PDB file of C-alpha atoms in Angstrom:
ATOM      1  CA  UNK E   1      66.754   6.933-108.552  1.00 92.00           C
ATOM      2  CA  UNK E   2      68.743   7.662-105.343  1.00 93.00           C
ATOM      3  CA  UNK E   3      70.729  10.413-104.937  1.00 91.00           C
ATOM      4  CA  UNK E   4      73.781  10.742-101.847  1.00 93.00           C
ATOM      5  CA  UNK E   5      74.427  13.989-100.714  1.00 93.00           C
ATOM      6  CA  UNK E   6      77.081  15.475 -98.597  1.00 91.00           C
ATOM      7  CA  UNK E   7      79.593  12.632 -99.061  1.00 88.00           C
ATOM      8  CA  UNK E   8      83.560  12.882 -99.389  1.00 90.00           C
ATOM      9  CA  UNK E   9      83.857  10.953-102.697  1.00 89.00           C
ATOM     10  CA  UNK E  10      86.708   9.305-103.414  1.00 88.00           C
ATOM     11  CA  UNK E  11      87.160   8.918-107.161  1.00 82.00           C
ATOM     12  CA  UNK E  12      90.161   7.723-109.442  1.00 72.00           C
ATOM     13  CA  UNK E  13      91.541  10.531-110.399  1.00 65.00           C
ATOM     14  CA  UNK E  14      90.309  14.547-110.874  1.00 64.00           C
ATOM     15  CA  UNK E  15      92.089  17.986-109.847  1.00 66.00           C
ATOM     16  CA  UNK E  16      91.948  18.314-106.424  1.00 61.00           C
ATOM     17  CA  UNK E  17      93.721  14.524-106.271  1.00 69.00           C
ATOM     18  CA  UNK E  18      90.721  12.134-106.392  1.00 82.00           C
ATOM     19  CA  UNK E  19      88.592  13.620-103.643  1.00 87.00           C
ATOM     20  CA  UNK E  20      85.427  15.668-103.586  1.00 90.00           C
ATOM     21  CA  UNK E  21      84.203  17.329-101.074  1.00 90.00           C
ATOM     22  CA  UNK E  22      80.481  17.913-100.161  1.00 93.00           C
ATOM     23  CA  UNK E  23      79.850  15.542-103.045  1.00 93.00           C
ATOM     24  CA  UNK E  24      76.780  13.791-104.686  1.00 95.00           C
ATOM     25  CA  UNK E  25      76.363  10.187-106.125  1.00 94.00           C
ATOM     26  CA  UNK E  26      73.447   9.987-108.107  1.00 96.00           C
ATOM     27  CA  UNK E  27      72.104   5.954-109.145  1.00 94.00           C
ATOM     28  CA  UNK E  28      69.985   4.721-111.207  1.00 94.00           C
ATOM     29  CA  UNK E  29      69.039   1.081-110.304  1.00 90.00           C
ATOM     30  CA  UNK E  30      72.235  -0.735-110.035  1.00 83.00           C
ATOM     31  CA  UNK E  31      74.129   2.007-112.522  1.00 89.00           C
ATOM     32  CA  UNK E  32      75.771   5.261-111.673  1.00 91.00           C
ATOM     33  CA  UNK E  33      74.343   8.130-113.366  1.00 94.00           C
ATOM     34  CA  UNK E  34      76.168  11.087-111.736  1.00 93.00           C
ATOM     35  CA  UNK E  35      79.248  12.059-109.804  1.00 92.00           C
ATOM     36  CA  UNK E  36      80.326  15.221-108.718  1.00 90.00           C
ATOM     37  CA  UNK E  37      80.429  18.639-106.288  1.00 91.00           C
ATOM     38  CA  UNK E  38      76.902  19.234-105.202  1.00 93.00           C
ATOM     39  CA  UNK E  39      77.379  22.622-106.732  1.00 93.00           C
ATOM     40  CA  UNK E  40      77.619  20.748-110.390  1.00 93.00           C
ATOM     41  CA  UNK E  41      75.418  17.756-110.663  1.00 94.00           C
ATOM     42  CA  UNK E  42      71.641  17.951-111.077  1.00 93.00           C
ATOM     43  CA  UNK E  43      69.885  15.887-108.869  1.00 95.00           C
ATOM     44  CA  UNK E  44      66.545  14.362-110.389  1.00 94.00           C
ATOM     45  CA  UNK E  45      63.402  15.346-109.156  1.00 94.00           C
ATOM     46  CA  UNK E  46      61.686  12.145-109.323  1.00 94.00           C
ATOM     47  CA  UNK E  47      65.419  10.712-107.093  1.00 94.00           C
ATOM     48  CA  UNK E  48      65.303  10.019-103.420  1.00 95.00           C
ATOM     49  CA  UNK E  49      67.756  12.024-101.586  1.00 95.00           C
ATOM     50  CA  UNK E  50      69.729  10.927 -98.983  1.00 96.00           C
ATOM     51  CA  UNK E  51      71.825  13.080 -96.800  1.00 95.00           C
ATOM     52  CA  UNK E  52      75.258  10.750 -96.055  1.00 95.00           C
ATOM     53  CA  UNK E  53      77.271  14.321 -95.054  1.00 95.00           C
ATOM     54  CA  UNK E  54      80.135  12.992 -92.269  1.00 93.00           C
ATOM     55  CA  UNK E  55      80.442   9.588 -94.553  1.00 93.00           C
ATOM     56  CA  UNK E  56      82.896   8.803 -97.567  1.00 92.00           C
ATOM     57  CA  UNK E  57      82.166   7.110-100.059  1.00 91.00           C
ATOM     58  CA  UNK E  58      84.922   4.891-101.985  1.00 89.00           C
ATOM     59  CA  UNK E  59      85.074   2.443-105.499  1.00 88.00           C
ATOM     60  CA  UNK E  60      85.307  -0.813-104.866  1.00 90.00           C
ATOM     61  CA  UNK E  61      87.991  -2.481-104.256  1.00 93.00           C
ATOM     62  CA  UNK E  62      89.845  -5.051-106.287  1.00 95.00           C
ATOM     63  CA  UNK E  63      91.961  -8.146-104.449  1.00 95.00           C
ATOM     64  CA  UNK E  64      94.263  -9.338-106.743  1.00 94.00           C
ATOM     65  CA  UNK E  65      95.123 -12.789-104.691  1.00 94.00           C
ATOM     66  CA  UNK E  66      92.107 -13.650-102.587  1.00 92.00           C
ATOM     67  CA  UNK E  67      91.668 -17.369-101.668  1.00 86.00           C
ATOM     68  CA  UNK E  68      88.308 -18.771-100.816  1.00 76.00           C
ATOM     69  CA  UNK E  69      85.659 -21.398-100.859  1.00 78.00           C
ATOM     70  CA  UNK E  70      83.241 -20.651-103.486  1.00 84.00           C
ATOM     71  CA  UNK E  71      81.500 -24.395-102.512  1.00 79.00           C
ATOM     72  CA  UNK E  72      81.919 -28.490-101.899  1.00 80.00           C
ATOM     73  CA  UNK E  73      80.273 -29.950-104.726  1.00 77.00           C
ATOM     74  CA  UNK E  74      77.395 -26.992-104.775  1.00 82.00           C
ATOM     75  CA  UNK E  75      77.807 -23.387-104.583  1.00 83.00           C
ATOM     76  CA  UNK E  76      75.962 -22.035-101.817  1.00 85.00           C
ATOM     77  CA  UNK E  77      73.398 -19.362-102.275  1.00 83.00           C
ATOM     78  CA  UNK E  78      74.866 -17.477 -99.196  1.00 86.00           C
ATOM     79  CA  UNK E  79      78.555 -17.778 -98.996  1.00 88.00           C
ATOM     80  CA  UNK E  80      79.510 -15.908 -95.529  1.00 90.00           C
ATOM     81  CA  UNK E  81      83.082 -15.681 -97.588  1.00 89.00           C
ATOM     82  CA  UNK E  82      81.812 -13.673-100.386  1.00 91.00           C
ATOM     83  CA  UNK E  83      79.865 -11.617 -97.960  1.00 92.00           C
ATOM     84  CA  UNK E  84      82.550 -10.814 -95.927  1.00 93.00           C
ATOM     85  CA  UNK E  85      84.872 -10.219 -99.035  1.00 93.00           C
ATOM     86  CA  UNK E  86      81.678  -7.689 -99.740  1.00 93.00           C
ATOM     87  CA  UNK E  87      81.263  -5.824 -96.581  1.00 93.00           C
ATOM     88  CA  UNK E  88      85.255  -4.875 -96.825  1.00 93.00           C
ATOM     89  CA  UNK E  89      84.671  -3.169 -99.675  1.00 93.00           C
ATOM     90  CA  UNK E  90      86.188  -6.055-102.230  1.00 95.00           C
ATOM     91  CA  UNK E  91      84.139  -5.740-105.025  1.00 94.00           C
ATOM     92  CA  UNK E  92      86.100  -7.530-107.575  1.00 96.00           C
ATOM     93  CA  UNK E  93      88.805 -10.350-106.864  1.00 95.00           C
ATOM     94  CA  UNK E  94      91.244 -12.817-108.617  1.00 96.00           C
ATOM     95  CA  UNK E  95      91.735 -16.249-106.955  1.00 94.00           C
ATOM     96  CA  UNK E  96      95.150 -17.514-108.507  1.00 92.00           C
ATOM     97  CA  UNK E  97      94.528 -21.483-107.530  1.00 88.00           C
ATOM     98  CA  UNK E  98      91.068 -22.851-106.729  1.00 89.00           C
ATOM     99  CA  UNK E  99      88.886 -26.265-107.647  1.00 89.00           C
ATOM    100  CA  UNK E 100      88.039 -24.726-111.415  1.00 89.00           C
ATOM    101  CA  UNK E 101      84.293 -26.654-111.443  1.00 89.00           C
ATOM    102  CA  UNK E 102      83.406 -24.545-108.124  1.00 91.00           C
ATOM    103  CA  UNK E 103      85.416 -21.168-109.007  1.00 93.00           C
ATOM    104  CA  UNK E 104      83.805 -20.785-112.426  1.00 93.00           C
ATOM    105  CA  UNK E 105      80.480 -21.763-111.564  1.00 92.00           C
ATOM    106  CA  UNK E 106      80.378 -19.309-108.420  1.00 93.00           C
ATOM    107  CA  UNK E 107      81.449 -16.898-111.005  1.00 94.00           C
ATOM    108  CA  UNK E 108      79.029 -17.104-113.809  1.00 94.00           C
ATOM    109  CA  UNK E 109      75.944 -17.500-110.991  1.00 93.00           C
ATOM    110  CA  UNK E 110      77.692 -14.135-109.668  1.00 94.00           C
ATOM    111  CA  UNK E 111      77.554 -12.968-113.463  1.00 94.00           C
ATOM    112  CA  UNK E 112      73.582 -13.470-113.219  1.00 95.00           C
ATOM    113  CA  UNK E 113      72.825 -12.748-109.929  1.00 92.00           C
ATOM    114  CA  UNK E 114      71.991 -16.006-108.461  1.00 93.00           C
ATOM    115  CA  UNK E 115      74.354 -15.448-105.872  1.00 92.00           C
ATOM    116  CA  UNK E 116      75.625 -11.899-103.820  1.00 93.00           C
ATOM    117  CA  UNK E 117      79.396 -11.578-104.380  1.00 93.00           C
ATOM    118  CA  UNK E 118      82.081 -10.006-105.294  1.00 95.00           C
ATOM    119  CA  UNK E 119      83.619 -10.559-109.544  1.00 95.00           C
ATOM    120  CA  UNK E 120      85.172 -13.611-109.366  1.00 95.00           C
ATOM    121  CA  UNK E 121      88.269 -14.036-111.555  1.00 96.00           C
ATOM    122  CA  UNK E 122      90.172 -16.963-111.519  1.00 94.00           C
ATOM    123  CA  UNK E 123      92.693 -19.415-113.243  1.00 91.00           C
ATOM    124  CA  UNK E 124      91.381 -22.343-111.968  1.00 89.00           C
ATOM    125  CA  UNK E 125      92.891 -25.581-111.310  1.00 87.00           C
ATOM    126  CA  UNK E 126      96.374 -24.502-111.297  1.00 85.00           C
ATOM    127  CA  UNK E 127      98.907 -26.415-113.947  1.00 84.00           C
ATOM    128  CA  UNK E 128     100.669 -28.194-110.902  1.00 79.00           C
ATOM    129  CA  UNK E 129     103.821 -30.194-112.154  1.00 78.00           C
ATOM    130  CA  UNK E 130     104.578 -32.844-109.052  1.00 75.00           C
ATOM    131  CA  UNK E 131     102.614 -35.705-108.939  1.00 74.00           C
ATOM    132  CA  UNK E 132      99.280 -34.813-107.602  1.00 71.00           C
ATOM    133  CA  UNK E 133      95.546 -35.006-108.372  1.00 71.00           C
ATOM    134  CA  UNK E 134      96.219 -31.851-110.329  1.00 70.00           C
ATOM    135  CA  UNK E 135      99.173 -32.703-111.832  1.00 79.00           C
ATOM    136  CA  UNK E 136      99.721 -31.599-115.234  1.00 81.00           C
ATOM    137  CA  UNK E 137     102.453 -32.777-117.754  1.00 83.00           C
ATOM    138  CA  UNK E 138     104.207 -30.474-120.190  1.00 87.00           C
ATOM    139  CA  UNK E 139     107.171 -31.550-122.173  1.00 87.00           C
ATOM    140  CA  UNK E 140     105.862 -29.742-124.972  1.00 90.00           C
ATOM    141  CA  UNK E 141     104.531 -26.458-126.667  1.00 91.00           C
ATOM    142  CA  UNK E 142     101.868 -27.893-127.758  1.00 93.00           C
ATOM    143  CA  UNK E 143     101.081 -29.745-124.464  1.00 90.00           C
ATOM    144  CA  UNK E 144     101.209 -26.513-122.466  1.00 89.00           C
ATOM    145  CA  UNK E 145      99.023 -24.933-124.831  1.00 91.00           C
ATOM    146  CA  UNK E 146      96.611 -27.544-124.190  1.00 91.00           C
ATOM    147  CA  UNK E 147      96.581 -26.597-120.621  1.00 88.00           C
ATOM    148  CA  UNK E 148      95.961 -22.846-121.313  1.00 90.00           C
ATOM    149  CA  UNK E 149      92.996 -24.281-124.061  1.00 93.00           C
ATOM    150  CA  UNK E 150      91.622 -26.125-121.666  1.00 90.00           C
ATOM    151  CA  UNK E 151      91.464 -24.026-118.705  1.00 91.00           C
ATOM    152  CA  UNK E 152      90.324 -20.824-120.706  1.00 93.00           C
ATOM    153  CA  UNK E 153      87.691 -22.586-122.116  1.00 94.00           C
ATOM    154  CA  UNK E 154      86.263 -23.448-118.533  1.00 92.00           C
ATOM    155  CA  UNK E 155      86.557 -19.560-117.937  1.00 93.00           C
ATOM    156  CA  UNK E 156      90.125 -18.343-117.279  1.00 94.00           C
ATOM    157  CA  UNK E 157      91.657 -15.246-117.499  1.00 92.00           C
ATOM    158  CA  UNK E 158      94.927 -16.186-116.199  1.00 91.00           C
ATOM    159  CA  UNK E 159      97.267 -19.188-115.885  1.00 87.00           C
ATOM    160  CA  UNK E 160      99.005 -20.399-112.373  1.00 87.00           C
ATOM    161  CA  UNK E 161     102.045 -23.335-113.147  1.00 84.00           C
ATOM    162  CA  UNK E 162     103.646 -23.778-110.221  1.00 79.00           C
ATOM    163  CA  UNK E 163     106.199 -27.090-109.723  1.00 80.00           C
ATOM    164  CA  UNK E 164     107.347 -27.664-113.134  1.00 79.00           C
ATOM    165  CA  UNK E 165     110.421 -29.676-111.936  1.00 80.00           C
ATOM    166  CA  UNK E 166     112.264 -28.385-115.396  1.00 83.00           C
ATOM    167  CA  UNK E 167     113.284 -24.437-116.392  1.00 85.00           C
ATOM    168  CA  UNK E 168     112.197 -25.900-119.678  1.00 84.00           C
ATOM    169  CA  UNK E 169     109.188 -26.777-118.999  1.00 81.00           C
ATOM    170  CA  UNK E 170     108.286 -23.777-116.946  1.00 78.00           C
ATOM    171  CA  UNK E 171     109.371 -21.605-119.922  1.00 81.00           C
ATOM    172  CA  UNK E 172     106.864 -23.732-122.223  1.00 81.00           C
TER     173      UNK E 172
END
């Protein structure tokens, strides 16, 4: 157990506006166990305490539309991206287009900690409607749930369509 003490926390949401002063963070392996004014949490006595007074301490951050090369072919084991993304504070992103075999597999080694990064959400290979590599065709219901099928079932939580040359077949 490790316990910071002295820290500005910055939390979601409380009564004095999401900050606490002359705070503590309390973990326990890769968990948090406590947060809170020094004055209210009991620190273990089997925790190592570390005094962090002068620093703040924030939650991670989420980027919603964050790009990047999770590989070419293999994943790497250090990705200076994902490190980067990780030193900012990112602790959680959503890539809305990237290579689906690389993107999901970089997530799910994330997922078991093969590999230091951020969560990796993603939709995949987007459902691209000019003629490309990834081009997808959907004159259909039925073919644009395909689509969604297929991509969920690689691991999407979200669906990009972008170039549908039709309003219809945007709408679908």
């Amino acid at each position: 157990m490790v316990a910071l003490v002295g820290a500005r926390i910055v939390t979601m949401s409380d009564d004095n506006g999401g900050i606490i002063e002359d705070g503590v963070l309390v973990t326990d392996g890769n968990r948090i166990a406590a947060v809170g004014a020094r004055a209210n949490v009991d620190i273990p006595a089997n925790a190592t305490v570390v005094d962090v007074s002068g620093r703040t301490i924030v939650p991670g951050l989420i980027d919603a539309h964050a790009h990047g090369s999770q590989g070419e072919g293999i994943i790497p084991q250090q990705n200076w991206v994902d490190h980067a993304t990780l030193a900012l504070g990112v602790t959680t992103m959503h890539d809305p287009s990237n290579d689906a075999t690389e993107v999901f597999a970089a997530a799910e080694m994330q997922r078991a900690g093969r590999i230091l990064a951020p969560r990796i959400f993603s939709t995949g290979d987007i459902v691209y409607g000019a003629r490309s590599s990834y081009f997808a065709k959907i004159d259909s219901v039925d073919e644009a749930r395909e689509h969604v099928r297929r991509l969920k079932a690689q691991g999407a939580v979200s669906i990009k369509n972008y170039n549908q040359p039709r309003r219809n077949q945007r709408q679908q």
